[in-house]
Amino acid sequence: MAVEATDIPSPRSDTDRPASNGSAFRSYLRVFRYCHGWDWVWNAVAVVCVVATGVALPLMNVVFGQAVTIFNDFFTGKSSPEEFRSGLNQYAVYFVYLFLGKFLLTYIWTLLFSLNGIKVTRALRIDFLRHTLRQEIAFFDSAEGGSVANHVTTNTSLVNQGISEKLGLTVQAITTFFSAFVVAFTVQWKLTLITLGIVPAIIIITAIAIVLDTILENKIIATNSRAAQLADEVLSTIRTAHAFWAYPKLSHQYGAILDEAKAIGNKKGSVYVVLFSTEFFCVYSGYALAFWQGIRMYDRGEIQSPGTIVTVIFAVLLAAQALTQITPQSVVISKAAAAAHQLFQVIDRESKINSLSEEGMKPDECHGDIEFRNVSFSYPGRSHVQVLKDVNISIPANKTTAIVGASGSGKSTLVGLLERWYSPLSGEIMLDGQNIEEYNIQWLRTNVRLVQQEPVVFNGTVFENIANGLAGTRQADFSDEEKRRLVEDACRAAFAHEFIQHMPHGYDTQIGERGAMLSGGQKQRLAIARSVISDPRILLLDEATSALDPNAEKIVQDALNNVAVGRTMLVIAHRLSTIRDADSIIVMSNGSIIEQGSHAELMGRGGAYSRLVLAQDLGQDNEEEAIEKESKADEEGVRMEKTISRRSGALDDRTGTEEGAHMNYSLLKSLGILAMEQRGLWPTFAVVAACGVAGGATYPALALLFSHVMDAFALQGQAMIDKGNFFSLMFFIVAVGNLLAYAAIGWFANILAQETITYYRLEIFNNIMRQDMAFFDEPGNTTGALVTHLAQQPQALQDLLSLNITVILIMVINLVSSCILAIVIGWKLGLVLVLGALPPLVGSGYVRIRLEYRLDDATSTRFADSTAIASEAVLAIRTVASLALERKVLSRYEQSLRHVAARSIRSLTWTMFWYSLSQSMSFLAMALGFWYGGRLVSFGEYDATQFYTVFIAVIFSGEAAATFFTYSTSITKAQRAANYVFRLRAAVPPQNKDDQPPKPEKQATGGASITCQALEFSYPQRPGAKVLRGVSPDIHPGTFIAFVGPSGCGKTTMINLLERFYNPTDGKILFDGADYTTMHVGQLRSNIALVQQEPVLYQGSIRDNIALGVASDTVTDKEVTEACRQANILTFIESLPDGLSTPCGSQGLQLSGGQRQRIAIARALIRKPRLLLLDEATSSLDTESERVVQAALDAAARGGGTTGEKGRTTVAVAHRLSTIRHADRIFVFSHGRIVESGTHEELLARRDVYYHMCVGQALDRAVPSGTGPGTT
């Protein structure tokens, strides 16, 4: 039965769960507390079955030991050939019984362990996400939590491996190890006790090695979490990486973190050297000791028959076989323990503000009176910088209060405190007379709705996104029909209904990850609709209309004014036209309040607010009737500007993509390609291969030694002891050889492991980042899914191309050499066994590999889909928190995982059938060999040496084949991972592979010239819906050009085409007179800098983020400082204790929106571009900063920069028209066409579309009409 997201079994309740300071092994055991009810019964059954399976081989040892006595009786003449054959038949039947028992038991435990592993991992994933989402926002601002996508993929996958089949194999091997000695004790206690001396040494060494390995693995996982966090940021904002050709720098940054992990991983080599070498040395030394002492005891009469010694020897032999399985599985379990420890560190963390808590008051109604009393605050990441200083504000109920001021003055911080993302350092915030900390958090956030500065929407339909606004309210339980009515009403109020109606499927249209199919203005209107749908008592608008065109802004503002009636509204705005009708306006500066009053009162004072208003006035004539007049550029007929594009619409220089899409190489071909690539590792491969051959050849050598030792028992007295001494010495020499071989394997296999995962993780990151935009538009390539691949595929390659491939090589050499030995020594018996027994064994194993490949592919896809949900929620945690969506996200996540176990049962049923057959069929091979070999002996065709050599070789080869197929999971995952690497590699456009674009023969200077010839553009998925229709703007060198118009009219598409994220469907773009599709895309972008509407920063310091704008690694602080001065961010940076070295935090969230945008502008300016593209580049800036930055941009555009005499060409997309009134030419877009163009004054004089847009943004009608452009 499915478990609801809120009822997933958890190891302990929040109140009694201690912090995860214990050992990683305790964390591993704690995973099993996610079992509930029947899971424990099935686990118990599985354990019983696996223990019984582990006893099967020692029982075979008993059978074989007794059979040796029958052989000895025959050779000494104590029994006739007929009696001998009769006894053989009986013992052959015992082998058949062992086959049936092991087959049935193996099938049961593998199936149960695998299913329980999937169910427990599913419960762990859900519990981890639940405890992640309940954390306070400061947790996500820090690197403490690592990458959630990495945790729910890599770490939970490691846990799954460690609690399912690998755990069963470990228990089976341990059972075999100990039960073999129990059998030996039963047969001959004294000899067994002597050989038992090797066991404490093995156990102590293994325990210490596993502890050390787990400690190192913990450090590696923590480091990889940082790498995954960076990958999250880069892939979710991929346009920035493309625009700045930042691939080399971001790869270097990512690679530096991977190198840290590799340095830690290299320390594992010494652990493995000791672990592997001493284990095998002890076991083979045990052989020597057992033979040396056993033959003496036989000579003294303490042992009556050679079969007794053989039983003890085979006990040591089986213990050795078991150890070959325990060692690799112990590595898997130590990784699982380290991964579980990392997960439980997050699960056990006590949230300072638990968003899922049921505690707190839930009044029947909320009036909406808000008061800040002496509130001071500093962000946890920058506790030394005080953001709010003893703020006292009263926000009366049912009134509209506006807050204005410079970027970083503390406006958005007030919103964060009201939403309880953070708690104030001192003072208190009151709501209806009660401290807001007394209220239940879900109740608070459903009564206080927020529209953020950078709107975030989620993957899904328009309807689902807006209905998210009902989460936590009584309307959440309404029927879909009632919800749809509420959604449509909210969209009409937010002026979104019309453009939604024109989408391909209306409200059921998929909008892509992070709303990739929508323009910024469309996303913002959906966010407004989402916030007003639940009719909240308090509405917080943090720059809620900054991405809207003037006409849409006016209509939405009217709608917001209507919904403001009867509710409390707190509005933060830089565009002052949106707050002129507020009941009270508060002006902030440096965390303090400097002015408060109505618009009229503050204008009358002539203070700070008045100066801000005058700075934003556009200078149109005083036309009262024009303010009410509808613009011709309304939203009618506006189509969705962006959509998902599959492959087409991308750059034309993609080659090999289609071939790569169907690439599916076999394992051997994949390994061959990987080996050819890693020529630097050939010496390491050679050493590992040579040692693997030595390890594999040990088994036929043991078969020969064993058969010759058996000959010694036919001798008498000193001759027997001398021969026994010689062959005991030979066993000890084999032990020393294995000591050296496995020491080398431990060291060099670890080198392969660390080099492999580092190389391919970096390559996958690099190749994903360099794909064209169409790749990221694919539904299967969400950020979460890509980060999942980035975590899992290199891990799969590492798992195979390290110790596992060495063990597989040892097993293959064992299988082949043992078969050859059997045929050479006794061709009749050898051929019968090789041709009769091995083909079905190998065939069943191969079928299992093919089935498992398909199962792994399907399961990985399902888990990747669920990871995308978790990753998207955490990347947009502020939106999730403000909408109280935590429970809904958990429900969606649980729903996506609900059927994974159910869908896996059918596949696992068949997969484990064939696996069980491959694991047990060796007993049938033994039965055949024993029966047929005995008959050959009875007829005098074989002597004892031939029979023992062939039979023991068959036992070794059969077990080797069975062991080989225990690694089929590793094989199938590695094959899948290798093909993913190859497909990804083939899909990278050739030009994107260059770290540094080729230098032009002649370096152009001055502003770029752009000529557009009848541009048309449609996204290939909807060729009938044209986004651009015959657009032909000419952009002269050194000019400042502006694109304006309603949201979705094609402005940002023009920016995308100029950046060459896509090529036009028809028409041409000439860059400096040449068709830009003939240029190297990197060379083209080296002339261009882009500042986007939603500023993007990465992990690292402010200096690192600004220097990202320059390809060179030799950026001086002087250049960075000058760019900061031009972007008006230098004063703020200098006020920080660490200056340019101040960390920006995850996604730059340690800084305000305005600060992030100015750093993004500095990053663009340091590039010294010939073409500067500004897509709403100053929308997050306060008026004063905007004016200073705009002046710097104007100076650069008109020759004040450093690009040459003609200055820089600038193309700006803007809704705030004050930013482009000085433009040389303004192009007005509507419905994908240019409807008018000219200067600000020329367009005002026409009194057409642009004129009415300007009138809509008039700030004060009393401003004299003579105030024109450039006079403020």
Coordinates of C-alpha atoms in Angstrom, one line a residue, residues 494-495 520-526 528 543-557 560 575 635 1045-1047 1051 1093 1176 1214-1216 1257:
A494 CA -3.8 39.8 -13.3
F495 CA -4.3 40.5 -17.0
G520 CA 9.4 37.5 -18.0
G521 CA 6.2 39.6 -18.1
Q522 CA 4.1 36.5 -18.6
K523 CA 5.7 34.7 -15.6
Q524 CA 5.2 37.8 -13.5
R525 CA 1.5 37.9 -14.3
L526 CA 1.1 34.2 -13.5
I528 CA 0.4 37.7 -9.4
E543 CA 8.7 44.7 -7.4
A544 CA 5.7 42.7 -8.6
T545 CA 5.2 44.6 -11.9
S546 CA 8.9 45.2 -12.8
A547 CA 8.8 42.9 -15.8
L548 CA 5.5 44.2 -17.3
D549 CA 5.3 46.6 -20.2
P550 CA 3.7 50.0 -19.3
N551 CA 0.2 49.3 -20.6
A552 CA 0.1 45.8 -18.9
E553 CA 1.6 47.3 -15.8
K554 CA -1.2 50.0 -15.7
I555 CA -3.9 47.4 -16.1
V556 CA -2.4 45.0 -13.6
Q557 CA -1.9 47.9 -11.2
L560 CA -4.1 45.1 -7.8
R575 CA 9.1 52.2 -10.5
E635 CA -2.2 42.2 -25.1
G1045 CA 6.4 46.7 -26.3
P1046 CA 4.1 44.4 -24.4
S1047 CA 5.3 41.2 -22.8
K1051 CA 11.7 41.6 -27.7
Q1093 CA 16.3 40.4 -16.5
E1176 CA 15.6 44.7 -18.4
A1214 CA 13.0 47.9 -21.3
H1215 CA 9.6 48.3 -19.7
R1216 CA 10.7 51.2 -17.5
Q1257 CA 4.1 55.8 -16.6

